[in-house]
C-alpha positions as a printed Julia matrix, in Angstrom:
384×3 Matrix{Float64}:
 -57.82  -41.54    5.65
 -57.14  -43.99    2.83
 -54.88  -43.46    0.36
 -57.26  -44.69   -2.49
 -59.31  -41.86   -1.41
 -56.22  -38.67   -1.86
 -56.0   -40.35   -5.63
 -59.62  -40.97   -6.83
 -59.13  -44.84   -7.49
 -61.28  -47.68   -5.98
 -59.41  -49.46   -3.32
 -60.38  -52.44   -4.93
 -58.4   -51.56   -7.65
 -55.24  -49.46   -6.5
 -52.02  -50.41   -7.58
 -53.31  -52.2   -10.6
 -55.03  -49.36  -12.44
 -52.17  -46.55  -13.5
 -51.99  -43.95  -15.62
 -51.23  -45.13  -19.07
 -47.82  -45.42  -20.01
 -47.74  -43.15  -22.85
 -49.01  -39.66  -20.4
 -46.28  -36.49  -20.49
 -45.0   -34.63  -17.79
 -46.13  -30.55  -17.93
 -43.59  -28.07  -18.92
 -43.99  -25.9   -21.97
 -45.51  -27.14  -25.27
 -46.3   -30.28  -22.83
 -49.85  -30.76  -22.76
 -52.62  -29.17  -25.11
 -56.41  -27.95  -24.11
 -58.56  -30.88  -23.85
 -60.39  -31.03  -27.35
 -64.52  -30.68  -27.23
 -64.25  -34.9   -27.91
 -62.09  -35.63  -25.28
 -64.56  -33.3   -22.64
 -67.84  -35.47  -24.02
 -66.02  -38.67  -23.28
 -65.0   -37.63  -19.3
 -68.44  -36.28  -18.89
 -69.85  -39.67  -19.49
 -67.4   -41.21  -17.43
 -68.38  -39.12  -14.72
 -71.73  -39.68  -15.67
 -72.11  -43.29  -16.45
 -69.11  -44.85  -14.59
 -66.42  -47.28  -16.23
 -66.27  -48.14  -20.09
 -64.54  -49.15  -22.78
 -63.49  -46.34  -25.29
 -65.21  -48.56  -28.2
 -68.32  -48.79  -25.62
 -68.02  -45.05  -25.37
 -67.85  -44.27  -28.99
 -70.85  -46.19  -29.45
 -73.02  -44.21  -26.72
 -71.37  -40.81  -27.58
 -71.95  -41.8   -32.06
 -68.25  -41.51  -32.36
 -66.13  -43.92  -34.96
 -63.47  -45.53  -33.2
 -60.56  -43.76  -33.89
 -62.36  -40.31  -32.5
 -62.76  -42.27  -29.34
 -59.25  -43.43  -29.25
 -57.57  -40.21  -29.86
 -60.1   -38.79  -27.28
 -59.23  -41.18  -24.67
 -55.66  -40.71  -25.08
 -55.84  -37.64  -24.13
 -58.02  -37.79  -20.9
 -54.57  -40.36  -20.17
 -52.56  -37.83  -20.62
 -54.6   -35.29  -18.61
 -54.48  -37.52  -15.86
 -58.28  -37.22  -15.91
 -58.66  -41.09  -16.52
 -56.95  -44.4   -15.82
 -56.62  -47.62  -17.73
 -55.12  -51.37  -16.84
 -51.49  -50.59  -18.89
 -51.39  -54.36  -19.42
 -55.06  -54.37  -21.87
 -55.46  -51.83  -23.97
 -59.48  -52.97  -23.91
 -59.9   -52.31  -20.86
 -62.48  -49.94  -19.56
 -61.54  -46.25  -18.73
 -61.96  -44.81  -15.0
 -62.6   -41.16  -14.81
 -60.42  -38.95  -12.2
 -61.3   -36.42  -10.15
 -59.47  -32.61  -11.75
 -57.86  -32.48   -8.13
 -56.01  -35.31   -8.26
 -54.8   -34.97  -11.97
 -53.81  -31.84  -10.85
 -52.07  -32.75   -8.09
 -49.98  -35.61  -10.07
 -49.28  -33.29  -13.33
 -48.25  -30.19  -11.42
 -47.47  -30.99   -7.47
 -43.6   -32.36   -8.01
 -42.99  -29.27  -10.53
 -44.75  -26.82   -8.24
 -42.81  -28.05   -4.98
 -39.55  -28.31   -6.69
 -40.28  -24.42   -8.15
 -41.19  -23.87   -4.76
 -37.92  -25.09   -3.7
 -35.68  -23.16   -6.02
 -37.63  -19.91   -5.21
 -36.26  -20.6    -1.25
 -32.62  -21.49   -2.59
 -32.72  -18.23   -4.74
 -34.32  -15.7    -1.77
 -31.61  -17.54    0.99
 -29.15  -16.32   -1.71
 -30.39  -12.89   -2.56
 -30.73  -12.22    1.04
 -26.87  -13.42    1.57
 -25.82  -11.2    -1.24
 -28.34   -7.98   -0.11
 -26.3    -8.12    3.17
 -23.29   -6.78    1.74
 -24.93   -3.53   -0.29
 -24.34   -1.72    3.48
 -20.73   -2.29    2.61
 -20.44   -1.78   -1.27
 -22.37    1.62   -0.78
 -19.61    3.05    1.43
 -16.98    1.3     0.37
 -18.36    3.22   -3.38
 -19.17    6.16   -2.03
 -15.25    6.91   -0.3
 -13.99    6.26   -4.24
 -11.48    3.15   -2.38
 -13.34    0.39   -4.89
 -11.91    1.38   -8.67
 -11.14    4.59   -8.46
 -12.28    7.73  -10.01
 -11.34    6.69  -13.66
 -11.22    2.92  -14.88
 -10.92    1.73  -18.47
 -13.49   -1.6   -18.63
 -12.43   -3.62  -21.61
 -14.9    -6.56  -21.51
 -18.21   -5.5   -23.33
 -19.88   -7.88  -20.79
 -18.5    -5.87  -17.63
 -19.28   -2.69  -19.47
 -23.41   -4.16  -19.83
 -23.34   -5.3   -15.5
 -21.89   -2.14  -14.97
 -24.02    0.26  -16.77
 -27.03   -2.15  -15.38
 -26.03   -1.82  -11.9
 -25.52    1.94  -12.42
 -29.24    1.87  -13.93
 -30.42   -0.26  -11.21
 -29.23    2.16   -8.26
 -30.33    5.7   -10.26
 -32.71    7.83   -8.3
 -32.55   10.84  -10.81
 -31.67   11.51  -13.96
 -30.38    9.45  -16.95
 -28.58   11.76  -19.85
 -27.74    9.46  -22.99
 -25.71   10.39  -26.27
 -26.29    8.54  -29.18
 -24.53    9.77  -32.24
 -24.8     7.23  -35.46
 -28.01    7.78  -36.88
 -30.93    4.97  -36.15
 -30.14    2.84  -32.98
 -29.62   -1.4   -33.44
 -32.97   -3.19  -32.89
 -31.44   -5.49  -30.83
 -29.89   -2.78  -28.34
 -33.42   -0.76  -28.2
 -35.13   -4.01  -27.39
 -32.39   -4.78  -24.38
 -32.49   -0.89  -23.75
 -36.49   -0.58  -23.61
 -37.39   -2.42  -20.62
 -34.73   -0.77  -18.63
 -35.48    2.43  -19.3
 -39.26    2.06  -18.67
 -38.05    0.68  -15.29
 -35.91    3.76  -14.32
 -39.17    5.85  -15.83
 -41.02    4.65  -13.85
 -39.07    5.0   -10.6
 -39.49    8.66  -11.32
 -36.22    9.26  -13.09
 -35.4    11.64  -15.06
 -34.78   10.67  -18.82
 -32.67   12.62  -21.7
 -32.0    11.29  -24.88
 -29.58   12.83  -28.13
 -29.71   11.38  -31.44
 -28.94   12.66  -34.55
 -31.49   14.36  -36.66
 -31.17   11.25  -39.28
 -32.31    8.63  -36.83
 -35.66   10.5   -37.29
 -36.22    7.92  -40.0
 -35.24    4.91  -38.27
 -38.1     3.05  -37.6
 -37.12    1.09  -34.45
 -36.17    4.41  -32.75
 -39.31    5.47  -33.95
 -40.97    2.77  -31.61
 -38.34    2.74  -29.22
 -39.16    7.0   -28.59
 -42.46    7.04  -28.41
 -42.29    3.95  -25.54
 -40.27    6.34  -23.59
 -41.6     9.8   -23.95
 -45.2     8.26  -23.43
 -43.6     6.88  -20.19
 -41.98   10.54  -19.38
 -38.94   10.69  -21.29
 -37.63   13.72  -23.3
 -35.65   12.8   -26.56
 -34.42   15.69  -28.98
 -31.96   15.83  -31.93
 -28.72   17.28  -33.33
 -27.44   17.45  -36.69
 -23.61   16.65  -34.92
 -23.44   14.97  -31.83
 -19.75   15.36  -29.96
 -19.78   11.17  -29.2
 -21.31    8.84  -27.02
 -21.8     9.0   -23.69
 -23.97    7.85  -20.61
 -24.1     9.94  -17.08
 -26.29    8.52  -14.2
 -27.12   10.84  -11.33
 -24.2    13.78  -11.78
 -22.18   10.8   -10.16
 -21.33    7.99  -13.05
 -20.15    8.56  -16.31
 -19.28    5.78  -19.23
 -17.55    7.38  -22.27
 -16.31    5.15  -25.36
 -12.54    3.86  -25.69
 -11.61    5.23  -29.13
  -9.56    2.05  -30.36
 -12.56   -0.87  -28.83
 -15.87   -0.72  -29.16
 -15.92   -3.21  -26.92
 -14.56   -1.33  -23.87
 -15.6     1.79  -21.78
 -13.95    4.29  -19.26
 -16.0     4.79  -16.59
 -15.65    8.48  -15.29
 -16.7     9.27  -10.88
 -14.73   11.9   -10.37
 -16.95   14.59   -9.46
 -15.6    17.4   -11.53
 -15.33   15.54  -15.04
 -18.72   14.38  -14.61
 -19.97   18.06  -13.99
 -18.47   19.37  -16.98
 -19.75   16.38  -19.14
 -23.08   17.44  -17.58
 -22.54   21.14  -18.85
 -21.46   20.22  -22.46
 -24.56   17.66  -22.09
 -26.4    20.81  -21.36
 -25.45   23.4   -24.15
 -26.44   20.54  -27.19
 -29.82   19.66  -25.3
 -30.25   23.66  -25.83
 -29.21   23.37  -29.39
 -30.86   20.65  -30.3
 -34.48   19.91  -31.86
 -37.65   17.93  -30.14
 -37.8    14.28  -31.48
 -40.32   14.09  -34.4
 -40.65   11.19  -37.54
 -39.6    13.38  -40.12
 -37.32   16.52  -40.74
 -38.73   20.16  -39.94
 -37.54   23.24  -41.59
 -35.28   24.12  -38.77
 -33.93   20.62  -38.39
 -33.21   20.14  -42.5
 -31.55   23.6   -42.29
 -29.43   22.79  -39.05
 -28.46   19.66  -41.65
 -27.63   21.62  -44.47
 -25.93   23.69  -42.6
 -23.63   21.25  -41.25
 -22.74   19.5   -44.46
 -21.83   22.49  -45.88
 -19.58   23.58  -42.69
 -17.43   20.01  -43.21
 -17.43   20.66  -47.4
 -16.21   23.66  -46.61
 -13.55   22.56  -44.29
 -12.51   20.15  -46.89
 -13.61   16.91  -45.04
 -14.45   13.77  -47.35
 -18.25   12.34  -48.49
 -17.2     9.17  -46.37
 -16.49   11.68  -43.1
 -19.16   13.34  -43.44
 -21.6    10.72  -43.86
 -19.62    9.51  -41.04
 -20.26   12.61  -38.59
 -23.98   13.2   -39.43
 -24.67    8.83  -39.06
 -26.13    9.09  -42.9
 -25.3     7.06  -45.93
 -22.92    7.72  -47.95
 -25.61    7.82  -50.44
 -27.77    9.72  -48.73
 -24.52   12.38  -48.07
 -23.97   12.65  -51.66
 -27.3    13.15  -52.28
 -27.28   16.45  -49.96
 -23.71   17.91  -50.96
 -25.37   17.55  -54.93
 -28.11   19.57  -53.72
 -26.08   22.46  -51.52
 -23.84   22.45  -54.49
 -26.97   23.08  -56.83
 -28.23   25.8   -54.59
 -24.88   27.47  -55.1
 -24.86   27.14  -58.64
 -21.23   25.57  -58.14
 -19.9    22.92  -60.62
 -17.04   21.59  -58.58
 -16.7    20.56  -55.16
 -13.56   23.05  -55.13
 -15.59   25.53  -56.45
 -18.61   25.07  -53.52
 -16.29   25.19  -50.73
 -14.96   28.55  -51.83
 -18.67   29.25  -52.05
 -19.64   28.18  -48.93
 -16.77   30.13  -47.19
 -17.3    33.27  -48.67
 -21.45   32.55  -47.19
 -19.61   31.55  -43.54
 -18.19   35.07  -43.92
 -20.8    36.77  -44.69
 -19.69   37.71  -48.72
 -23.5    35.32  -49.82
 -26.48   35.41  -48.91
 -27.74   31.97  -48.73
 -28.94   31.54  -52.21
 -25.11   32.28  -52.96
 -25.61   35.9   -54.73
 -23.54   38.34  -53.46
 -24.22   40.53  -50.4
 -23.89   44.2   -50.9
 -23.34   45.12  -47.93
 -20.44   42.65  -47.44
 -18.72   42.93  -50.47
 -18.62   47.0   -49.88
 -17.41   46.66  -46.47
 -13.75   47.34  -45.52
 -12.09   44.75  -43.34
 -12.87   44.81  -40.19
 -11.03   46.65  -37.57
  -8.75   44.61  -35.14
 -10.3    43.32  -32.51
  -9.48   44.98  -28.51
  -6.9    43.36  -26.82
  -8.61   40.98  -24.68
  -8.01   41.32  -20.77
  -5.24   38.79  -19.49
  -6.77   35.65  -17.4
  -6.48   35.36  -13.88
  -4.72   32.18  -14.09
  -1.95   33.47  -16.88
  -1.36   36.41  -13.97
  -3.09   39.4   -15.46
């Protein structure tokens, strides 16, 4: 077959007619859609043959600059050719097949070669999966407890555990609303696990209910089947995958994590999670009567224990200002004039000496001191 037939350029002028030098390669943002004027010019060229931009302007009732801009569009899209040495030379239409081959073909071929390289790389690495799985099951690679100090490596291990997870993920995230960037990264991963049928249970603190970003994340994952609950105070950050691997924070290094693979330790963490889960309330976009009472009781307990405002706020995942507002409301409810007095009244209330409204409980104030408890049986481990 003659090459001129493949290129759409008449045999007598091939080698002389080439795309305009201003043509741009394809790519993101490289070419925009053809405007209506360019389409009109292209139609005219197809129907009536080659013509100069000036002749096209006259035939279509366009002004000169508009025709020139439309002609330049056709040249950029390889839908027309023109002698590059003569700007007034006639334009000749080129078939869309040829334009596509010229614009898309080279990049498409390069992409295909790149995909082949990636597929070969995937096959080489996948061939090691049986060895990795066997070694992982025997625990010979890193041991039952591993402290990982690199944040990038921690995220890699979490991604790996999520990719291999088949049954359940338990998550504890204290500290109020989650940072938007974290949620944006976590959402695709969590949705992918849910699509595979993995159960996802997440515990937040009550204060996260007023975080717009957390609300959006919870709405997305619960629609996919996850369960999310909140509690006034949580015991710490934790991730547990498939009853097999747990991730815990390192207290003095926010970028590090402790990775647990010891079955008994992971089972204990799951039982702690289960207890907290049974006390938690389903996530909602505002406080319920139960969550408000629980939050107030938690603040009261911390206040009675002498905790500072800053510590209470940090433990409950709220701002210091919000925490002090809650404390002021609690003191007003108790009729206390100072934190010391509030702590004393709260201690009385925790032992039943006061009702929730701050009044003395007659049944308790008339009661005598409680009798000593019976001697507890000795534990078998202690020789009893």
